[in-house]
PDB file of C-alpha atoms in Angstrom:
ATOM      1  CA  MET A   1    -124.758-109.235  81.434  1.00 43.00           C
ATOM      2  CA  THR A   2    -125.424-111.688  84.214  1.00 44.00           C
ATOM      3  CA  THR A   3    -124.154-111.238  87.722  1.00 44.00           C
ATOM      4  CA  ARG A   4    -123.664-113.711  90.515  1.00 49.00           C
ATOM      5  CA  THR A   5    -126.606-114.038  92.855  1.00 44.00           C
ATOM      6  CA  ASP A   6    -124.575-114.510  96.027  1.00 60.00           C
ATOM      7  CA  SER A   7    -123.249-111.589  98.044  1.00 71.00           C
ATOM      8  CA  PRO A   8    -119.528-110.923  98.584  1.00 82.00           C
ATOM      9  CA  SER A   9    -118.116-113.190 101.287  1.00 86.00           C
ATOM     10  CA  ILE A  10    -117.909-112.057 104.898  1.00 91.00           C
ATOM     11  CA  ILE A  11    -114.111-112.352 104.721  1.00 92.00           C
ATOM     12  CA  THR A  12    -113.961-110.109 101.644  1.00 91.00           C
ATOM     13  CA  LEU A  13    -116.170-107.511 103.302  1.00 94.00           C
ATOM     14  CA  PHE A  14    -114.171-107.665 106.549  1.00 95.00           C
ATOM     15  CA  PHE A  15    -110.805-107.015 104.901  1.00 96.00           C
ATOM     16  CA  LYS A  16    -112.306-104.427 102.577  1.00 97.00           C
ATOM     17  CA  ARG A  17    -113.685-102.511 105.564  1.00 97.00           C
ATOM     18  CA  LEU A  18    -110.417-102.881 107.489  1.00 98.00           C
ATOM     19  CA  PHE A  19    -108.522-101.488 104.503  1.00 98.00           C
ATOM     20  CA  ASP A  20    -110.977 -98.555 104.312  1.00 98.00           C
ATOM     21  CA  ILE A  21    -110.633 -97.682 108.003  1.00 98.00           C
ATOM     22  CA  VAL A  22    -106.838 -97.885 108.124  1.00 98.00           C
ATOM     23  CA  PHE A  23    -106.097 -95.983 104.919  1.00 98.00           C
ATOM     24  CA  SER A  24    -108.829 -93.349 105.264  1.00 98.00           C
ATOM     25  CA  LEU A  25    -107.520 -92.533 108.755  1.00 98.00           C
ATOM     26  CA  LEU A  26    -103.923 -92.388 107.498  1.00 98.00           C
ATOM     27  CA  GLY A  27    -105.062 -90.237 104.595  1.00 98.00           C
ATOM     28  CA  LEU A  28    -106.945 -87.765 106.782  1.00 98.00           C
ATOM     29  CA  ILE A  29    -103.926 -87.391 109.076  1.00 98.00           C
ATOM     30  CA  GLY A  30    -101.195 -87.401 106.454  1.00 98.00           C
ATOM     31  CA  LEU A  31    -103.003 -85.094 104.025  1.00 97.00           C
ATOM     32  CA  SER A  32    -104.174 -82.595 106.655  1.00 97.00           C
ATOM     33  CA  PRO A  33    -101.741 -79.890 105.364  1.00 98.00           C
ATOM     34  CA  VAL A  34    -103.182 -80.369 101.855  1.00 97.00           C
ATOM     35  CA  PHE A  35    -106.701 -80.083 103.248  1.00 98.00           C
ATOM     36  CA  LEU A  36    -105.770 -76.790 104.908  1.00 98.00           C
ATOM     37  CA  LEU A  37    -104.197 -75.328 101.761  1.00 98.00           C
ATOM     38  CA  ILE A  38    -107.192 -76.279  99.606  1.00 98.00           C
ATOM     39  CA  TYR A  39    -109.582 -74.935 102.234  1.00 97.00           C
ATOM     40  CA  LEU A  40    -107.825 -71.561 102.271  1.00 98.00           C
ATOM     41  CA  TRP A  41    -107.623 -71.432  98.456  1.00 97.00           C
ATOM     42  CA  ILE A  42    -111.365 -71.972  98.090  1.00 97.00           C
ATOM     43  CA  LYS A  43    -112.170 -69.383 100.748  1.00 96.00           C
ATOM     44  CA  PHE A  44    -109.991 -66.765  99.043  1.00 95.00           C
ATOM     45  CA  ASP A  45    -111.225 -67.691  95.567  1.00 94.00           C
ATOM     46  CA  SER A  46    -114.991 -67.343  96.069  1.00 92.00           C
ATOM     47  CA  LYS A  47    -117.632 -66.629  98.667  1.00 92.00           C
ATOM     48  CA  GLY A  48    -119.184 -69.505 100.565  1.00 93.00           C
ATOM     49  CA  PRO A  49    -118.186 -72.588 102.551  1.00 95.00           C
ATOM     50  CA  ALA A  50    -115.141 -74.596 101.466  1.00 96.00           C
ATOM     51  CA  ILE A  51    -116.928 -77.913 101.978  1.00 96.00           C
ATOM     52  CA  PHE A  52    -119.875 -78.922  99.807  1.00 95.00           C
ATOM     53  CA  LYS A  53    -122.443 -81.393 101.149  1.00 95.00           C
ATOM     54  CA  GLN A  54    -124.983 -83.217  99.022  1.00 95.00           C
ATOM     55  CA  THR A  55    -127.528 -85.948  99.678  1.00 97.00           C
ATOM     56  CA  ARG A  56    -126.650 -89.219  97.958  1.00 98.00           C
ATOM     57  CA  ILE A  57    -128.063 -92.727  98.135  1.00 98.00           C
ATOM     58  CA  GLY A  58    -125.863 -95.341  99.753  1.00 98.00           C
ATOM     59  CA  LYS A  59    -125.990 -98.968 100.807  1.00 97.00           C
ATOM     60  CA  ASN A  60    -129.510-100.398 101.144  1.00 96.00           C
ATOM     61  CA  GLY A  61    -130.958 -97.174  99.755  1.00 97.00           C
ATOM     62  CA  LYS A  62    -129.980 -95.157 102.820  1.00 97.00           C
ATOM     63  CA  GLU A  63    -129.467 -91.422 102.325  1.00 98.00           C
ATOM     64  CA  PHE A  64    -126.225 -89.852 103.508  1.00 98.00           C
ATOM     65  CA  LYS A  65    -124.315 -86.613 103.064  1.00 98.00           C
ATOM     66  CA  ILE A  66    -121.333 -86.827 100.742  1.00 98.00           C
ATOM     67  CA  TYR A  67    -118.521 -84.350 101.356  1.00 98.00           C
ATOM     68  CA  LYS A  68    -116.440 -82.604  98.704  1.00 97.00           C
ATOM     69  CA  PHE A  69    -114.391 -79.461  98.435  1.00 97.00           C
ATOM     70  CA  ARG A  70    -116.689 -76.884  96.863  1.00 96.00           C
ATOM     71  CA  THR A  71    -115.882 -76.387  93.185  1.00 93.00           C
ATOM     72  CA  MET A  72    -118.935 -74.374  92.166  1.00 90.00           C
ATOM     73  CA  VAL A  73    -120.561 -71.135  93.175  1.00 88.00           C
ATOM     74  CA  VAL A  74    -122.890 -71.236  96.166  1.00 83.00           C
ATOM     75  CA  ASN A  75    -126.386 -72.586  95.364  1.00 78.00           C
ATOM     76  CA  ALA A  76    -125.117 -74.005  92.065  1.00 75.00           C
ATOM     77  CA  GLU A  77    -127.812 -76.707  92.095  1.00 70.00           C
ATOM     78  CA  LYS A  78    -130.484 -74.019  92.038  1.00 67.00           C
ATOM     79  CA  LEU A  79    -128.818 -72.371  89.045  1.00 68.00           C
ATOM     80  CA  GLY A  80    -128.645 -75.471  86.845  1.00 66.00           C
ATOM     81  CA  LYS A  81    -128.844 -79.254  86.597  1.00 68.00           C
ATOM     82  CA  GLN A  82    -127.322 -81.806  88.971  1.00 64.00           C
ATOM     83  CA  ILE A  83    -124.816 -82.779  86.307  1.00 67.00           C
ATOM     84  CA  THR A  84    -121.988 -80.625  85.000  1.00 71.00           C
ATOM     85  CA  VAL A  85    -121.440 -80.149  81.293  1.00 67.00           C
ATOM     86  CA  GLY A  86    -118.228 -78.997  79.612  1.00 62.00           C
ATOM     87  CA  ASN A  87    -117.049 -75.593  80.813  1.00 72.00           C
ATOM     88  CA  ASP A  88    -119.939 -75.142  83.229  1.00 79.00           C
ATOM     89  CA  GLN A  89    -120.116 -71.468  84.175  1.00 82.00           C
ATOM     90  CA  ARG A  90    -120.937 -72.413  87.765  1.00 89.00           C
ATOM     91  CA  ILE A  91    -117.451 -73.880  88.296  1.00 90.00           C
ATOM     92  CA  THR A  92    -115.061 -71.577  90.176  1.00 92.00           C
ATOM     93  CA  ARG A  93    -111.436 -70.902  89.214  1.00 93.00           C
ATOM     94  CA  SER A  94    -110.105 -73.145  91.974  1.00 94.00           C
ATOM     95  CA  GLY A  95    -112.835 -75.641  91.163  1.00 93.00           C
ATOM     96  CA  LYS A  96    -111.509 -76.257  87.654  1.00 91.00           C
ATOM     97  CA  PHE A  97    -108.187 -77.476  89.015  1.00 94.00           C
ATOM     98  CA  LEU A  98    -109.710 -79.406  91.910  1.00 95.00           C
ATOM     99  CA  ARG A  99    -112.074 -81.257  89.572  1.00 90.00           C
ATOM    100  CA  LYS A 100    -109.386 -82.037  87.015  1.00 88.00           C
ATOM    101  CA  SER A 101    -107.030 -83.384  89.681  1.00 91.00           C
ATOM    102  CA  LYS A 102    -109.855 -85.048  91.649  1.00 92.00           C
ATOM    103  CA  LEU A 103    -108.640 -83.287  94.793  1.00 96.00           C
ATOM    104  CA  ASP A 104    -112.217 -82.154  95.379  1.00 96.00           C
ATOM    105  CA  GLU A 105    -112.967 -85.755  96.381  1.00 96.00           C
ATOM    106  CA  LEU A 106    -110.516 -85.800  99.319  1.00 97.00           C
ATOM    107  CA  PRO A 107    -113.131 -84.986 102.011  1.00 98.00           C
ATOM    108  CA  GLN A 108    -114.785 -88.291 101.135  1.00 98.00           C
ATOM    109  CA  LEU A 109    -112.044 -89.926 103.188  1.00 98.00           C
ATOM    110  CA  TRP A 110    -114.270 -88.945 106.113  1.00 98.00           C
ATOM    111  CA  ASN A 111    -117.244 -90.669 104.442  1.00 98.00           C
ATOM    112  CA  VAL A 112    -115.062 -93.773 104.112  1.00 98.00           C
ATOM    113  CA  LEU A 113    -113.878 -93.653 107.718  1.00 98.00           C
ATOM    114  CA  ILE A 114    -117.387 -93.420 109.177  1.00 98.00           C
ATOM    115  CA  GLY A 115    -118.719 -96.156 106.916  1.00 98.00           C
ATOM    116  CA  ASP A 116    -120.925 -94.258 104.471  1.00 98.00           C
ATOM    117  CA  MET A 117    -118.564 -95.132 101.639  1.00 98.00           C
ATOM    118  CA  SER A 118    -115.637 -97.321 100.629  1.00 98.00           C
ATOM    119  CA  PHE A 119    -112.523 -96.455  98.651  1.00 98.00           C
ATOM    120  CA  VAL A 120    -113.884 -98.565  95.788  1.00 98.00           C
ATOM    121  CA  GLY A 121    -117.521 -99.141  94.945  1.00 97.00           C
ATOM    122  CA  PRO A 122    -120.327 -97.827  92.745  1.00 97.00           C
ATOM    123  CA  ARG A 123    -120.310 -94.025  92.749  1.00 97.00           C
ATOM    124  CA  PRO A 124    -123.329 -92.856  94.796  1.00 97.00           C
ATOM    125  CA  GLU A 125    -126.051 -91.044  92.873  1.00 97.00           C
ATOM    126  CA  VAL A 126    -128.506 -88.367  93.938  1.00 95.00           C
ATOM    127  CA  PRO A 127    -132.067 -89.535  94.767  1.00 96.00           C
ATOM    128  CA  ARG A 128    -133.363 -88.083  91.487  1.00 94.00           C
ATOM    129  CA  TYR A 129    -131.411 -90.657  89.492  1.00 96.00           C
ATOM    130  CA  THR A 130    -131.591 -93.703  91.773  1.00 97.00           C
ATOM    131  CA  ALA A 131    -135.390 -93.391  91.560  1.00 97.00           C
ATOM    132  CA  LEU A 132    -135.008 -94.396  87.901  1.00 97.00           C
ATOM    133  CA  TYR A 133    -133.185 -97.689  88.622  1.00 97.00           C
ATOM    134  CA  ASN A 134    -134.884-100.931  87.630  1.00 97.00           C
ATOM    135  CA  ALA A 135    -134.810-104.050  89.835  1.00 96.00           C
ATOM    136  CA  GLU A 136    -131.528-105.326  88.359  1.00 97.00           C
ATOM    137  CA  GLN A 137    -129.819-101.950  88.631  1.00 97.00           C
ATOM    138  CA  LYS A 138    -130.848-101.597  92.269  1.00 97.00           C
ATOM    139  CA  LYS A 139    -128.399-104.411  93.099  1.00 96.00           C
ATOM    140  CA  VAL A 140    -125.684-101.736  93.132  1.00 97.00           C
ATOM    141  CA  LEU A 141    -127.275-100.497  96.359  1.00 97.00           C
ATOM    142  CA  THR A 142    -126.412-103.756  98.156  1.00 96.00           C
ATOM    143  CA  VAL A 143    -122.810-102.595  98.708  1.00 96.00           C
ATOM    144  CA  ARG A 144    -121.192 -99.444 100.024  1.00 97.00           C
ATOM    145  CA  PRO A 145    -120.707 -96.780  97.349  1.00 98.00           C
ATOM    146  CA  GLY A 146    -117.142 -95.742  96.606  1.00 98.00           C
ATOM    147  CA  ILE A 147    -114.828 -92.887  95.751  1.00 97.00           C
ATOM    148  CA  THR A 148    -113.828 -94.662  92.537  1.00 97.00           C
ATOM    149  CA  ASP A 149    -114.864 -97.624  90.416  1.00 96.00           C
ATOM    150  CA  TYR A 150    -114.728 -98.954  86.859  1.00 97.00           C
ATOM    151  CA  ALA A 151    -117.193 -96.287  85.732  1.00 96.00           C
ATOM    152  CA  SER A 152    -115.144 -93.461  87.239  1.00 94.00           C
ATOM    153  CA  ILE A 153    -112.162 -94.606  85.197  1.00 95.00           C
ATOM    154  CA  LYS A 154    -114.090 -95.044  81.947  1.00 94.00           C
ATOM    155  CA  TYR A 155    -115.970 -91.756  82.284  1.00 92.00           C
ATOM    156  CA  ARG A 156    -113.061 -89.651  83.502  1.00 87.00           C
ATOM    157  CA  ASP A 157    -114.040 -87.006  80.916  1.00 84.00           C
ATOM    158  CA  GLU A 158    -117.801 -87.280  81.358  1.00 86.00           C
ATOM    159  CA  ASN A 159    -118.258 -83.493  81.254  1.00 82.00           C
ATOM    160  CA  GLU A 160    -116.748 -83.307  77.778  1.00 83.00           C
ATOM    161  CA  ILE A 161    -118.927 -86.175  76.544  1.00 86.00           C
ATOM    162  CA  LEU A 162    -122.076 -84.472  77.806  1.00 87.00           C
ATOM    163  CA  ALA A 163    -120.999 -81.153  76.291  1.00 82.00           C
ATOM    164  CA  LYS A 164    -121.373 -82.715  72.834  1.00 86.00           C
ATOM    165  CA  SER A 165    -125.006 -83.663  73.470  1.00 87.00           C
ATOM    166  CA  ASP A 166    -128.028 -81.553  72.545  1.00 87.00           C
ATOM    167  CA  ASN A 167    -129.745 -82.877  75.672  1.00 90.00           C
ATOM    168  CA  PRO A 168    -127.042 -83.669  78.268  1.00 88.00           C
ATOM    169  CA  GLU A 169    -129.359 -84.911  81.004  1.00 90.00           C
ATOM    170  CA  LYS A 170    -131.176 -87.264  78.631  1.00 92.00           C
ATOM    171  CA  THR A 171    -127.827 -88.556  77.368  1.00 93.00           C
ATOM    172  CA  TYR A 172    -126.681 -89.093  80.958  1.00 94.00           C
ATOM    173  CA  ILE A 173    -129.830 -90.949  82.035  1.00 94.00           C
ATOM    174  CA  GLU A 174    -130.369 -93.076  78.931  1.00 94.00           C
ATOM    175  CA  GLN A 175    -126.769 -93.840  77.962  1.00 95.00           C
ATOM    176  CA  ILE A 176    -124.043 -92.987  80.463  1.00 96.00           C
ATOM    177  CA  MET A 177    -125.905 -93.924  83.641  1.00 97.00           C
ATOM    178  CA  VAL A 178    -127.070 -97.218  82.117  1.00 97.00           C
ATOM    179  CA  ASP A 179    -123.498 -98.121  81.133  1.00 97.00           C
ATOM    180  CA  LYS A 180    -122.179 -97.060  84.544  1.00 97.00           C
ATOM    181  CA  LEU A 181    -124.641 -99.349  86.272  1.00 98.00           C
ATOM    182  CA  LYS A 182    -123.535-102.294  84.106  1.00 97.00           C
ATOM    183  CA  LEU A 183    -119.963-101.599  85.175  1.00 97.00           C
ATOM    184  CA  ASN A 184    -121.101-101.331  88.810  1.00 97.00           C
ATOM    185  CA  LEU A 185    -122.721-104.756  88.614  1.00 97.00           C
ATOM    186  CA  LYS A 186    -119.533-106.132  87.059  1.00 96.00           C
ATOM    187  CA  TYR A 187    -117.586-104.721  90.011  1.00 96.00           C
ATOM    188  CA  ILE A 188    -119.887-106.395  92.549  1.00 95.00           C
ATOM    189  CA  GLU A 189    -119.475-109.693  90.712  1.00 94.00           C
ATOM    190  CA  GLU A 190    -115.688-109.406  90.889  1.00 93.00           C
ATOM    191  CA  MET A 191    -115.409-107.758  94.309  1.00 95.00           C
ATOM    192  CA  SER A 192    -112.209-108.504  96.227  1.00 94.00           C
ATOM    193  CA  LEU A 193    -109.626-106.475  98.118  1.00 95.00           C
ATOM    194  CA  TRP A 194    -107.018-107.215  95.451  1.00 95.00           C
ATOM    195  CA  ASN A 195    -109.370-105.963  92.744  1.00 96.00           C
ATOM    196  CA  ASP A 196    -110.001-102.807  94.792  1.00 97.00           C
ATOM    197  CA  ILE A 197    -106.259-102.135  94.978  1.00 97.00           C
ATOM    198  CA  LYS A 198    -105.934-102.550  91.200  1.00 97.00           C
ATOM    199  CA  ILE A 199    -108.832-100.128  90.603  1.00 97.00           C
ATOM    200  CA  ILE A 200    -107.253 -97.566  92.952  1.00 97.00           C
ATOM    201  CA  PHE A 201    -103.959 -97.724  91.039  1.00 96.00           C
ATOM    202  CA  ARG A 202    -105.749 -97.517  87.681  1.00 96.00           C
ATOM    203  CA  THR A 203    -107.590 -94.438  88.950  1.00 95.00           C
ATOM    204  CA  LEU A 204    -104.366 -92.755  90.070  1.00 94.00           C
ATOM    205  CA  LEU A 205    -102.738 -93.486  86.703  1.00 93.00           C
ATOM    206  CA  LYS A 206    -105.752 -92.023  84.907  1.00 89.00           C
ATOM    207  CA  ILE A 207    -105.523 -88.840  86.963  1.00 87.00           C
ATOM    208  CA  VAL A 208    -101.845 -88.243  86.181  1.00 85.00           C
ATOM    209  CA  GLU A 209    -102.187 -88.968  82.446  1.00 78.00           C
TER     210      GLU A 209
END
């Protein structure tokens, strides 16, 4: 696949950022009761903080902390891989629902508001995996990462796919991640606010299916 060599226009980036600021702020305010209920559920369900922070790689290769509602036991990364497979035993009871409904991603509205992320853009990876990108794949780091994208829609059931593999991490690195990056480059080529809105609606439809 070939991608355009020019960057998204300044106008596209301006309106995309304006959209992110306005709707992330409205979301944080309007969904505050939901945040509180989820926070309390997690605290009652298992020991540990309700918010999970993890280092990801963002625009221009800059590290940032991504925020999620915690869906796994504390220190889950020390107990297994950085990918989840099938019915991962590290996932908590509340975590199963939060992952399925994607409500665990809500705290990323803060990441969007402060500029670490966008509503739509390539999903940010951990340093371990971005270190494997080739020169072409690194083009995904020229834009802000997002909460959703083409790859998020296609690989909605990624856990189940990996559960069928004898070597899930190898399958992720050599097959799924490679395909995701192709989709990320396609997104950058087609980037526009209207396209972002369509991807957001496609994501919401996928969640409620």
